[in-house]
Structure formats: structure tokens, C-alpha cells
Tab-separated table of C-alpha atoms and ligand atoms in Angstrom:
chain	number	residue	atom	x	y	z
A	1	UNK	CA	141.120	188.960	120.975
A	2	UNK	CA	138.962	186.103	121.626
A	3	UNK	CA	136.804	184.961	118.420
A	4	UNK	CA	133.574	183.142	118.391
A	5	UNK	CA	132.916	180.303	116.166
A	6	UNK	CA	130.165	180.341	113.515
A	7	UNK	CA	127.595	177.784	114.197
A	8	UNK	CA	128.212	174.739	117.142
A	9	UNK	CA	131.066	172.480	116.474
A	10	UNK	CA	129.878	168.302	116.507
A	11	UNK	CA	131.526	166.789	119.336
A	12	UNK	CA	133.742	164.114	117.639
A	13	UNK	CA	133.581	160.430	118.378
A	14	UNK	CA	136.250	157.939	118.522
A	15	UNK	CA	136.264	155.194	115.841
A	16	UNK	CA	133.826	152.085	116.338
A	17	UNK	CA	135.880	149.214	118.309
A	18	UNK	CA	138.607	151.801	120.100
A	19	UNK	CA	138.131	153.212	123.349
A	20	UNK	CA	140.335	155.886	125.517
A	21	UNK	CA	142.073	155.377	128.292
A	22	UNK	CA	141.355	157.620	131.182
A	23	UNK	CA	144.164	158.065	134.036
A	24	UNK	CA	142.388	156.072	136.041
A	25	UNK	CA	142.545	153.233	134.067
A	26	UNK	CA	145.619	153.729	132.619
A	27	UNK	CA	147.400	153.286	135.952
A	28	UNK	CA	146.162	150.033	135.872
A	29	UNK	CA	147.793	149.220	132.707
A	30	UNK	CA	151.244	151.090	133.811
A	31	UNK	CA	151.248	148.534	136.547
A	32	UNK	CA	150.562	145.313	134.384
A	33	UNK	CA	153.290	146.041	131.693
A	34	UNK	CA	155.565	146.939	134.382
A	35	UNK	CA	154.983	143.239	135.911
A	36	UNK	CA	155.198	142.030	132.412
A	37	UNK	CA	158.809	143.696	131.761
A	38	UNK	CA	160.003	142.589	135.264
A	39	UNK	CA	159.108	138.915	134.107
A	40	UNK	CA	160.653	139.573	130.619
A	41	UNK	CA	164.118	140.481	132.550
A	42	UNK	CA	163.696	137.364	134.749
A	43	UNK	CA	163.370	135.026	131.267
A	44	UNK	CA	166.003	136.899	129.641
A	45	UNK	CA	163.870	138.625	126.784
A	46	UNK	CA	164.636	141.898	125.524
A	47	UNK	CA	161.977	144.684	123.716
A	48	UNK	CA	161.803	145.027	120.435
A	49	UNK	CA	159.518	148.111	118.711
A	50	UNK	CA	158.796	147.948	115.158
A	51	UNK	CA	156.224	149.938	112.831
A	52	UNK	CA	152.811	150.105	113.917
A	53	UNK	CA	152.439	149.646	110.014
A	54	UNK	CA	154.201	147.686	107.586
A	55	UNK	CA	154.474	146.983	103.422
A	56	UNK	CA	151.282	144.693	102.967
A	57	UNK	CA	153.810	141.838	101.918
A	58	UNK	CA	154.825	141.099	105.717
A	59	UNK	CA	151.471	140.005	106.431
A	60	UNK	CA	149.727	139.279	103.058
A	61	UNK	CA	152.094	136.419	102.710
A	62	UNK	CA	150.579	133.556	99.760
A	63	UNK	CA	150.500	130.826	102.890
A	64	UNK	CA	148.308	132.844	105.207
A	65	UNK	CA	144.526	132.345	104.101
A	66	UNK	CA	143.823	132.991	108.069
A	67	UNK	CA	140.580	135.663	108.296
A	68	UNK	CA	142.656	137.695	110.150
A	69	UNK	CA	145.032	138.554	107.187
A	70	UNK	CA	142.287	138.079	104.452
A	71	UNK	CA	139.428	139.687	105.745
A	72	UNK	CA	140.327	141.866	108.796
A	73	UNK	CA	143.360	144.216	108.077
A	74	UNK	CA	143.322	147.790	107.654
A	75	UNK	CA	145.062	148.402	104.161
A	76	UNK	CA	146.070	151.594	102.908
A	77	UNK	CA	148.224	153.157	99.758
A	78	UNK	CA	150.193	156.094	101.091
A	79	UNK	CA	150.849	158.850	98.922
A	80	UNK	CA	153.765	157.234	97.296
A	81	UNK	CA	151.180	154.916	95.985
A	82	UNK	CA	152.915	152.025	98.815
A	83	UNK	CA	150.684	149.262	99.765
A	84	UNK	CA	150.825	149.589	103.782
A	85	UNK	CA	148.948	147.694	106.563
A	86	UNK	CA	148.480	148.500	110.153
A	87	UNK	CA	149.534	145.316	111.802
A	88	UNK	CA	146.700	142.887	113.051
A	89	UNK	CA	149.287	140.987	115.042
A	90	UNK	CA	153.171	141.369	116.140
A	91	UNK	CA	154.867	138.404	115.087
A	92	UNK	CA	155.057	138.918	111.299
A	93	UNK	CA	156.333	142.644	112.187
A	94	UNK	CA	158.975	141.145	114.846
A	95	UNK	CA	160.524	138.592	112.543
A	96	UNK	CA	160.649	140.789	109.594
A	97	UNK	CA	162.628	142.814	112.058
A	98	UNK	CA	164.517	140.223	112.892
A	99	UNK	CA	165.511	139.402	109.462
A	100	UNK	CA	166.353	142.778	108.199
A	101	UNK	CA	168.325	143.639	111.060
A	102	UNK	CA	170.271	140.128	110.445
A	103	UNK	CA	169.573	139.423	114.242
A	104	UNK	CA	170.560	135.919	113.136
A	105	UNK	CA	174.048	136.903	112.441
A	106	UNK	CA	174.471	137.109	116.803
A	107	UNK	CA	173.430	133.530	118.147
A	108	UNK	CA	171.793	130.650	117.872
A	109	UNK	CA	168.579	132.346	119.685
A	110	UNK	CA	167.263	135.501	119.881
A	111	UNK	CA	164.426	136.224	122.970
A	112	UNK	CA	162.323	139.456	121.997
A	113	UNK	CA	159.254	140.718	123.225
A	114	UNK	CA	156.926	143.496	122.352
A	115	UNK	CA	154.008	145.638	123.697
A	116	UNK	CA	151.920	147.841	121.338
A	117	UNK	CA	148.685	148.335	119.745
A	118	UNK	CA	147.336	146.362	116.814
A	119	UNK	CA	144.152	146.546	114.299
A	120	UNK	CA	141.896	144.322	113.062
A	121	UNK	CA	138.618	145.249	111.450
A	122	UNK	CA	136.436	142.370	113.749
A	123	UNK	CA	132.979	143.187	115.007
A	124	UNK	CA	133.643	144.903	118.037
A	125	UNK	CA	132.077	143.027	121.412
A	126	UNK	CA	132.623	142.589	125.169
A	127	UNK	CA	137.156	141.608	124.721
A	128	UNK	CA	137.224	142.366	121.301
A	129	UNK	CA	138.100	145.752	119.858
A	130	UNK	CA	139.389	147.233	116.387
A	131	UNK	CA	142.166	148.853	118.083
A	132	UNK	CA	143.864	146.365	120.877
A	133	UNK	CA	146.842	145.811	123.032
A	134	UNK	CA	149.099	142.854	122.735
A	135	UNK	CA	152.226	141.924	124.814
A	136	UNK	CA	153.890	139.142	122.806
A	137	UNK	CA	156.748	137.228	122.792
A	138	UNK	CA	159.299	135.398	120.008
A	139	UNK	CA	161.880	133.043	120.788
A	140	UNK	CA	163.706	132.607	117.457
A	141	UNK	CA	166.877	131.076	115.688
A	142	UNK	CA	166.386	127.269	116.918
A	143	UNK	CA	164.072	124.777	116.937
A	144	UNK	CA	163.984	122.810	120.584
A	145	UNK	CA	160.831	120.993	122.371
A	146	UNK	CA	162.643	122.522	125.435
A	147	UNK	CA	162.010	125.871	124.185
A	148	UNK	CA	158.419	125.318	122.941
A	149	UNK	CA	157.856	124.411	126.675
A	150	UNK	CA	159.617	127.222	128.138
A	151	UNK	CA	157.476	129.339	126.100
A	152	UNK	CA	154.359	127.572	127.906
A	153	UNK	CA	156.016	127.896	131.158
A	154	UNK	CA	156.518	131.617	130.896
A	155	UNK	CA	152.729	131.856	130.069
A	156	UNK	CA	152.041	129.728	133.119
A	157	UNK	CA	154.130	132.054	135.345
A	158	UNK	CA	152.872	134.997	133.948
A	159	UNK	CA	149.319	133.823	134.918
A	160	UNK	CA	150.287	132.634	138.133
A	161	UNK	CA	152.400	135.823	138.869
A	162	UNK	CA	149.424	138.048	138.445
A	163	UNK	CA	147.121	135.749	140.696
A	164	UNK	CA	144.720	134.571	138.164
A	165	UNK	CA	143.518	131.454	139.277
A	166	UNK	CA	140.643	130.451	137.105
A	167	UNK	CA	143.125	129.873	134.070
A	168	UNK	CA	143.859	126.807	132.043
A	169	UNK	CA	146.503	126.209	129.260
A	170	UNK	CA	145.565	124.248	126.336
A	171	UNK	CA	148.415	122.622	124.542
A	172	UNK	CA	148.342	120.810	121.263
A	173	UNK	CA	150.721	119.923	118.448
A	174	UNK	CA	149.970	120.106	114.426
A	175	UNK	CA	152.750	117.676	113.313
A	176	UNK	CA	155.382	118.682	111.253
A	177	UNK	CA	154.859	119.063	107.564
A	178	UNK	CA	154.360	115.785	106.498
A	179	UNK	CA	151.798	115.434	109.292
A	180	UNK	CA	149.817	118.623	108.520
A	181	UNK	CA	150.202	117.377	104.499
A	182	UNK	CA	148.537	114.059	105.403
A	183	UNK	CA	145.809	115.730	107.959
A	184	UNK	CA	144.893	118.533	105.359
A	185	UNK	CA	144.313	116.044	102.635
A	186	UNK	CA	142.090	113.798	104.812
A	187	UNK	CA	139.931	116.921	105.940
A	188	UNK	CA	139.835	117.844	102.174
A	189	UNK	CA	138.142	114.498	101.602
A	190	UNK	CA	136.031	114.585	104.495
A	191	UNK	CA	134.722	118.206	104.100
A	192	UNK	CA	133.874	117.290	100.298
A	193	UNK	CA	131.219	115.075	101.481
A	194	UNK	CA	129.763	118.079	103.518
A	195	UNK	CA	130.208	120.700	100.829
A	196	UNK	CA	126.687	121.750	100.556
A	197	UNK	CA	126.330	122.437	104.398
A	198	UNK	CA	129.566	124.726	104.546
A	199	UNK	CA	129.414	128.648	104.328
A	200	UNK	CA	130.894	129.596	100.864
A	201	UNK	CA	134.290	130.522	102.334
A	202	UNK	CA	134.858	127.252	103.674
A	203	UNK	CA	133.489	125.732	100.448
A	204	UNK	CA	136.509	127.321	99.024
A	205	UNK	CA	138.536	126.349	102.098
A	206	UNK	CA	138.199	122.637	101.462
A	207	UNK	CA	140.966	122.581	98.876
A	208	UNK	CA	142.702	125.708	99.699
A	209	UNK	CA	143.160	125.331	103.497
A	210	UNK	CA	140.596	122.741	104.950
A	211	UNK	CA	142.130	123.602	108.625
A	212	UNK	CA	140.345	127.012	108.615
A	213	UNK	CA	137.373	125.362	108.228
A	214	UNK	CA	137.986	124.076	112.034
A	215	UNK	CA	138.120	127.946	113.359
A	216	UNK	CA	135.449	129.451	111.056
A	217	UNK	CA	133.390	131.556	112.833
A	218	UNK	CA	129.780	130.095	110.733
A	219	UNK	CA	130.927	126.699	110.473
A	220	UNK	CA	132.889	125.727	113.759
A	221	UNK	CA	130.078	124.447	115.921
A	222	UNK	CA	128.294	122.480	113.186
A	223	UNK	CA	128.468	118.988	114.477
A	224	UNK	CA	130.142	117.308	111.634
A	225	UNK	CA	132.954	119.913	111.625
A	226	UNK	CA	133.475	119.084	115.079
A	227	UNK	CA	133.536	115.384	114.595
A	228	UNK	CA	136.407	115.624	111.880
A	229	UNK	CA	139.696	113.992	112.721
A	230	UNK	CA	142.071	115.742	114.966
A	231	UNK	CA	146.240	116.494	113.798
A	232	UNK	CA	147.186	113.654	115.974
A	233	UNK	CA	145.166	111.467	113.939
A	234	UNK	CA	148.314	112.111	111.535
A	235	UNK	CA	151.241	112.214	113.433
A	236	UNK	CA	154.566	111.479	111.895
A	237	UNK	CA	156.837	109.342	114.219
A	238	UNK	CA	159.184	112.567	114.252
A	239	UNK	CA	156.074	114.892	115.360
A	240	UNK	CA	154.954	112.385	117.766
A	241	UNK	CA	158.325	112.386	119.363
A	242	UNK	CA	158.440	116.218	119.266
A	243	UNK	CA	155.638	116.601	121.151
A	244	UNK	CA	155.621	113.860	123.713
A	245	UNK	CA	158.815	115.603	124.657
A	246	UNK	CA	157.234	119.227	125.252
A	247	UNK	CA	154.878	117.675	127.343
A	248	UNK	CA	157.381	115.774	129.433
A	249	UNK	CA	159.204	119.158	129.575
A	250	UNK	CA	156.449	120.932	130.823
A	251	UNK	CA	155.572	117.858	133.839
A	252	UNK	CA	158.930	118.164	135.032
A	253	UNK	CA	158.468	122.073	135.178
A	254	UNK	CA	155.533	121.321	137.365
A	255	UNK	CA	153.256	123.295	134.557
A	256	UNK	CA	149.333	122.409	134.648
A	257	UNK	CA	148.062	122.003	131.091
A	258	UNK	CA	145.280	119.985	129.334
A	259	UNK	CA	146.041	118.556	125.906
A	260	UNK	CA	143.615	119.515	123.333
A	261	UNK	CA	143.488	117.708	120.289
A	262	UNK	CA	141.083	120.079	118.258
A	263	UNK	CA	143.106	123.325	119.145
A	264	UNK	CA	144.542	124.389	115.596
A	265	UNK	CA	145.040	128.342	116.265
A	266	UNK	CA	143.685	130.881	113.875
A	267	UNK	CA	146.692	131.505	111.954
A	268	UNK	CA	148.565	129.801	109.148
A	269	UNK	CA	152.270	130.070	109.911
A	270	UNK	CA	152.241	127.299	112.751
A	271	UNK	CA	153.904	123.823	113.001
A	272	UNK	CA	154.129	121.320	116.008
A	273	UNK	CA	153.292	123.062	119.179
A	274	UNK	CA	150.537	125.191	119.184
A	275	UNK	CA	148.848	126.649	122.679
A	276	UNK	CA	146.248	128.776	124.377
A	277	UNK	CA	145.644	130.458	127.767
A	278	UNK	CA	141.858	130.374	128.196
A	279	UNK	CA	140.039	132.480	131.404
A	280	UNK	CA	137.291	130.268	132.614
A	281	UNK	CA	135.795	133.381	134.724
A	282	UNK	CA	132.317	133.744	135.511
A	283	UNK	CA	131.073	136.496	133.349
A	284	UNK	CA	133.870	137.283	131.586
A	285	UNK	CA	132.230	136.773	128.119
A	286	UNK	CA	132.343	134.793	125.046
A	287	UNK	CA	135.874	136.334	123.825
A	288	UNK	CA	137.814	134.340	126.736
A	289	UNK	CA	141.205	133.679	125.357
A	290	UNK	CA	143.721	135.607	126.797
A	291	UNK	CA	146.593	134.982	124.906
A	292	UNK	CA	147.726	132.200	121.911
A	293	UNK	CA	150.664	131.155	120.171
A	294	UNK	CA	152.827	128.446	118.940
A	295	UNK	CA	155.491	126.990	116.979
A	296	UNK	CA	156.580	128.433	113.403
A	297	UNK	CA	159.161	126.662	111.283
A	298	UNK	CA	158.822	128.543	108.177
A	299	UNK	CA	158.008	132.279	108.615
A	300	UNK	CA	161.733	133.333	108.790
A	301	UNK	CA	162.507	131.964	105.558
A	302	UNK	CA	159.358	133.070	104.040
A	303	UNK	CA	160.550	136.831	105.365
A	304	UNK	CA	163.601	136.517	103.452
A	305	UNK	CA	165.361	135.325	106.309
A	306	UNK	CA	167.367	131.678	106.723
A	307	UNK	CA	165.444	128.505	107.681
A	308	UNK	CA	164.910	129.189	111.276
A	309	UNK	CA	162.438	128.248	113.440
A	310	UNK	CA	160.625	130.268	116.272
A	311	UNK	CA	158.054	130.067	118.858
A	312	UNK	CA	156.039	132.501	120.564
A	313	UNK	CA	152.734	133.792	122.244
A	314	UNK	CA	150.844	136.605	122.568
A	315	UNK	CA	148.295	138.080	125.361
A	316	UNK	CA	145.372	140.362	124.385
A	317	UNK	CA	146.412	143.310	127.185
A	318	UNK	CA	142.528	144.264	127.482
A	319	UNK	CA	141.649	140.861	128.548
A	320	UNK	CA	144.358	140.340	130.953
A	321	UNK	CA	142.771	143.257	132.655
A	322	UNK	CA	139.853	142.115	132.302
A	323	UNK	CA	140.750	138.731	133.901
A	324	UNK	CA	142.329	140.543	136.735
A	325	UNK	CA	139.258	142.953	137.407
A	326	UNK	CA	136.773	139.608	137.218
A	327	UNK	CA	139.107	138.081	140.092
A	328	UNK	CA	139.485	141.510	142.147
A	329	UNK	CA	143.142	141.520	141.776
A	330	UNK	CA	144.804	145.574	141.784
A	331	UNK	CA	148.595	145.693	140.678
A	332	UNK	CA	148.935	149.335	141.357
A	333	UNK	CA	149.682	150.873	144.622
A	334	UNK	CA	147.128	153.821	145.305
A	335	UNK	CA	149.931	156.510	145.969
A	336	UNK	CA	148.740	159.647	147.836
A	337	UNK	CA	150.556	162.940	147.086
A	338	UNK	CA	152.685	163.890	149.924
A	339	UNK	CA	151.720	167.485	150.299
A	340	UNK	CA	149.429	169.985	148.972
A	341	UNK	CA	150.530	174.004	149.564
A	342	UNK	CA	147.955	176.179	150.759
A	343	UNK	CA	148.695	180.171	150.891
A	344	UNK	CA	146.831	183.453	151.726
A	345	UNK	CA	147.738	185.800	148.999
A	346	UNK	CA	149.096	186.307	145.763
A	347	UNK	CA	152.468	187.787	147.095
A	348	UNK	CA	152.625	184.558	149.295
A	349	UNK	CA	152.170	182.732	145.939
A	350	UNK	CA	155.827	183.574	144.466
A	351	UNK	CA	157.188	181.898	147.628
A	352	UNK	CA	155.074	179.090	147.679
A	353	UNK	CA	156.250	178.238	143.899
A	354	UNK	CA	159.631	178.790	145.337
A	355	UNK	CA	158.948	175.755	148.325
A	356	UNK	CA	156.863	173.719	145.472
A	357	UNK	CA	159.854	173.399	143.113
A	358	UNK	CA	162.353	172.650	146.094
A	359	UNK	CA	160.171	169.904	147.455
A	360	UNK	CA	159.697	168.130	144.124
A	361	UNK	CA	163.432	168.689	143.611
A	362	UNK	CA	163.909	166.739	146.514
A	363	UNK	CA	161.598	164.000	145.372
A	364	UNK	CA	158.117	164.722	146.872
A	365	UNK	CA	155.135	165.025	145.193
A	366	UNK	CA	152.701	167.457	145.566
A	367	UNK	CA	150.689	170.411	144.172
A	368	UNK	CA	149.563	173.862	144.573
A	369	UNK	CA	146.563	176.072	143.174
A	370	UNK	CA	147.498	178.130	140.347
A	371	UNK	CA	143.949	179.825	139.919
A	372	UNK	CA	144.634	182.488	142.738
A	373	UNK	CA	141.485	180.719	144.521
A	374	UNK	CA	140.347	181.689	148.058
A	375	UNK	CA	141.741	180.095	151.312
A	376	UNK	CA	138.285	177.794	151.178
A	377	UNK	CA	138.875	176.808	147.318
A	378	UNK	CA	142.454	176.209	148.011
A	379	UNK	CA	141.470	173.821	150.971
A	380	UNK	CA	138.967	171.608	148.888
A	381	UNK	CA	141.737	171.162	145.938
A	382	UNK	CA	143.988	170.158	148.626
A	383	UNK	CA	141.230	167.545	150.344
A	384	UNK	CA	140.785	166.515	146.578
A	385	UNK	CA	144.311	165.716	145.749
A	386	UNK	CA	144.208	163.162	148.961
A	387	UNK	CA	147.578	164.558	149.958
A	388	UNK	CA	148.910	163.488	153.052
A	389	UNK	CA	150.313	166.794	154.256
A	390	UNK	CA	148.602	170.183	153.896
A	391	UNK	CA	151.495	172.931	154.011
A	392	UNK	CA	149.843	176.488	155.123
A	393	UNK	CA	151.863	179.699	154.440
A	394	UNK	CA	150.242	183.175	155.409
A	395	UNK	CA	151.865	186.380	156.650
A	396	UNK	CA	152.776	185.173	160.013
A	397	UNK	CA	154.361	182.245	158.985
A	398	UNK	CA	156.307	184.072	156.534
A	399	UNK	CA	157.509	186.879	159.301
A	400	UNK	CA	158.572	183.312	161.567
A	401	UNK	CA	160.043	181.642	158.731
A	402	UNK	CA	157.980	178.811	159.521
A	403	UNK	CA	155.296	176.523	157.975
A	404	UNK	CA	152.148	175.527	159.137
A	405	UNK	CA	151.745	171.494	158.490
A	406	UNK	CA	148.428	169.576	158.946
A	407	UNK	CA	148.365	166.072	158.954
A	408	UNK	CA	145.414	165.446	156.804
A	409	UNK	CA	144.378	162.024	158.113
A	410	UNK	CA	145.377	162.876	162.159
A	411	UNK	CA	143.769	166.665	161.314
A	412	UNK	CA	146.890	167.704	163.827
A	413	UNK	CA	148.914	170.404	162.720
A	414	UNK	CA	152.080	172.214	163.805
A	415	UNK	CA	154.473	175.179	163.121
A	416	UNK	CA	157.744	173.715	161.487
A	417	UNK	CA	160.823	174.880	160.231
A	418	UNK	CA	161.860	173.869	156.968
A	419	UNK	CA	164.242	171.343	157.916
A	420	UNK	CA	161.617	169.726	160.189
A	421	UNK	CA	158.926	169.985	157.340
A	422	UNK	CA	161.425	168.122	154.993
A	423	UNK	CA	161.826	165.495	157.492
A	424	UNK	CA	158.221	164.664	158.184
A	425	UNK	CA	157.228	164.467	154.644
A	426	UNK	CA	159.938	161.607	154.069
A	427	UNK	CA	158.881	159.628	156.953
B	501	HAM	P1	146.080	135.726	118.098
B	501	HAM	O1	145.652	134.786	118.944
B	501	HAM	O2	145.435	136.286	117.004
B	501	HAM	O3	147.791	135.274	118.007
B	501	HAM	O4	145.958	136.828	119.119
B	501	HAM	C1	146.812	136.556	120.483
B	501	HAM	C2	145.422	137.305	121.499
B	501	HAM	O5	145.735	138.837	121.088
B	501	HAM	C3	144.345	136.707	121.376
B	501	HAM	O6	144.535	135.494	122.484
B	501	HAM	C4	143.708	137.698	122.286
B	501	HAM	O7	143.889	137.824	123.761
B	501	HAM	C5	144.207	139.051	121.422
B	501	HAM	N1	143.164	139.463	120.744
B	501	HAM	C6	143.195	139.062	119.363
B	501	HAM	N2	142.151	140.047	118.815
B	501	HAM	C7	141.698	140.737	119.645
B	501	HAM	C8	140.653	141.694	119.500
B	501	HAM	N3	140.352	142.176	118.356
B	501	HAM	N4	140.274	142.507	120.214
B	501	HAM	C9	141.342	142.195	121.541
B	501	HAM	N5	142.305	141.200	121.691
B	501	HAM	C10	142.552	140.711	120.796
B	501	HAM	C11	148.744	136.083	117.337
B	501	HAM	O8	148.243	137.566	117.148
B	501	HAM	C12	149.866	135.799	117.608
B	501	HAM	N6	150.774	136.891	116.525
B	501	HAM	C13	150.332	135.036	118.502
B	501	HAM	C14	151.674	134.427	118.517
B	501	HAM	C15	153.200	135.140	118.767
B	501	HAM	N7	152.241	133.473	117.998
B	501	HAM	C16	153.367	133.169	117.877
B	501	HAM	N8	154.038	134.249	118.185
């Protein structure tokens, strides 16, 4: 018995900053994901899947004062009064899993990759969402300028293999702990002289974490911020040597990059090498950083593991997709169904279902009408499905044990046995 709903239910809408991927878009993402997975295999990275939410302490660490963590996370309490956070990025969760599962015990270097949604309460705009997908890698367990260079090379390879042309790789070094400590002191001194010109957040950052002033959404464009010292002014000999090794490895691998002395990245776990992949495509919009990453020295330890380094990068999948579309690159194939079955009456429908099952079992892609539509209606469905062949079954065909096979492109049709039908579909 059908019951009428009282009143008209309100049509629900998706939350701000999220989007639905409809099948004609999903197919493009699947092709991109497959492309990435093949590349990961080539470079020896294995997939890790971690929870979408973690204990808040995984992200909210004492040393992490970035806007992303302090202002943009989705935090909530579950019914057991636990503090949880929807992951805003992949690195912290992957390293938490690396430590908790003692992956460091196996070998020196562990290469992980991940694909999945992340959540940040940001102001939505073109290329910026509150739920977005990242593809990321983490190479954990050793400290090596060669490995840093390889992660940059992999990013370059991803871009090149996708066919993206108007993309640039920017590289910099933040130096080692000693370099960063001198650099921070210098920035603190410098920004004290500009205290009144800074936003209230940055006034607090002067002593807490002056590097974050350089990428503050409000202050970073002010001339005196742009004129502040760069990390390279404070490199120790060791940091200088490490960075020059990274660059010479990149040269020997034939990677095009640009050293950007002002690149500091928006997260606090980085030390030594940092990098970003930037799209310079016309009409792309302001959110043109396709991917960003770098080396981290203390994250493994901060999450309860041994004193090991790591290096990684993450790409925004939506931004990669936007770049592909701007450069007119299609990764997915337009695969047409092999067949569509058209029948004349209900009795035949039963036989047709048998044929449908058989053909699918043989690996052919096709469909049938399930609404008992008339011949015209079924033909319309067949045409809309873009199937290569229409298989028509009527009384006559049943009597003769044959099928009418119509080539939807040439419009030629002939009566064939099941054996010939299968042969033709297979061509
Ligand atoms: P991130 O720079 O915060 O780094 O994010 C990496 C990429 O994710 C960005 O370059 C961008 O393409 C994409 N992304 C970030 N926020 C949004 C958003 N709201 N909407 C759309 N796309 C976005 C990290 O997340 C680090 N965990 C990367 C890393 C891995 N470092 C070391 N290993």
C-alpha cells in the first residue's frame, strides 16, 4: 500500500564546499587514479588506507601552528567523549599508522601512497573545497638528499606523464634545525619592527612562529613581508651541502625546476627540502598549487616513533583534474557497450534475459529494457546506449534459432546463429 507523505519534503542540498561527482565525471577521476596507481607501482610505492578521522592529537600537535591545523579542522566529540578530527591532510595519519604498526621495523625505507578525502573548513572558491581529495606519498625511515630528489622527480614524472605542459616545479630548502632557529630569530626581530602593520594573528606569530607570517592570507602580500629575509640567508654549512646535493641530483635526472627562495610551505613539520607544483594555465584561477610537499625531520618522533625522517608530497585531485581539462587532456576512453537486446514481447523477454546473462558471462558489455517498452521505446534506449550492435529477437528468430544483428554504425543487419553473434561481438 502506498502512503502519501504529508506536506512537501524539502529538497536537501550538499554542504557548502562539497560537490557530487556524477558518473560522467567519476569516470575521469577513475582514469586519473588508475594512471597514478601505475606510476606508484613503477616507483615502488604501496597503498596505505588510514581512517578519515583520527584522535585530534594526531593533527593538533604542540609544534603545528599552521592555520590549517589551528583554524580549519573539523573537530568533534564522539559519544564516548573522545576528541576526534576529520583528517585535513594525509601525512600525519600515514605516519601515525607507520609508527603504530611498527613499519619501521621492516626495513630502512618504507614507501607509502594514499588516495582519499580530506576536510578543511576553508572559504570555498574555484579549486578550493571543504571536502577535497588528495593523492599523496610518504617515503619514511631514512634521511637522504637523493630520496628528496626522487620524490620531486616522481612529481615531475606524474605531471609529464599526464601530458601537462604549463606546470612548474618550485624547490627550496628551509635548512636544518640550527638554520631554522637562526632564521626564526631574525624574522622575529624584523617583524617586531612592523608589529602595528600586522594582523592580530601575525602579531601573535611574531614570537610563536614568525615563518607563518610569510604565508598568512592577510599579511603575506604586504611589501615589508615580501622583503623579509629568506631561509637561505641563514643556512648552516650542512644545510647548504644537503640542498646543493638535492639540486645536483635533480639536474642529473633531467628535472626542470626553479629555486624559489621564498617558498616556505604552509605546514610546520617541514625541514630541509620543500617543493610545490604550480599550474600556470590561463583561466586556472588563484588556487594554482597542484601539489606540495617536503622533508620532515621530527614528525615520526612526535607521533611516538623513533627518530626517523620522511619526505612526501600530496596533490589535490580536483586541481589535477582542472589542469587536465584546461589543457584539453582526456585520460579515459569512451568505451561503448557491445550490444543492446531488443525483443518483441514478454515471452521473448525471458529468453532474452538468458542471452543477456550468457553474453555478460562471456565478458560482453550490454543491456536490455526492463520496463516492457514497445519496439520503438526499446530502439530509443538502444540508440541512447550507443551500443555497437543491436540484437533483435522476435517470434521468427526464435523459430529459426537465429538472432537479428544490426550494426548501429553501418545500419547493416543480418540473421546470425548464436555462434556467429558471439564471434561478431568479439571483433
Ligand atoms: P598541502 O599543501 O596542505 O600539503 O596540500 C597539498 C595539496 O592539496 C595542495 O597543493 C592542493 O592541491 C590540495 N588542497 C589543499 N587544500 C585544498 C582544498 N581546500 N581544496 C582543494 N584542494 C586542496 C599537505 O597536505 C601535505 N600533507 C603534503 C605532504 C605530504 N607533505 C609531505 N608529505
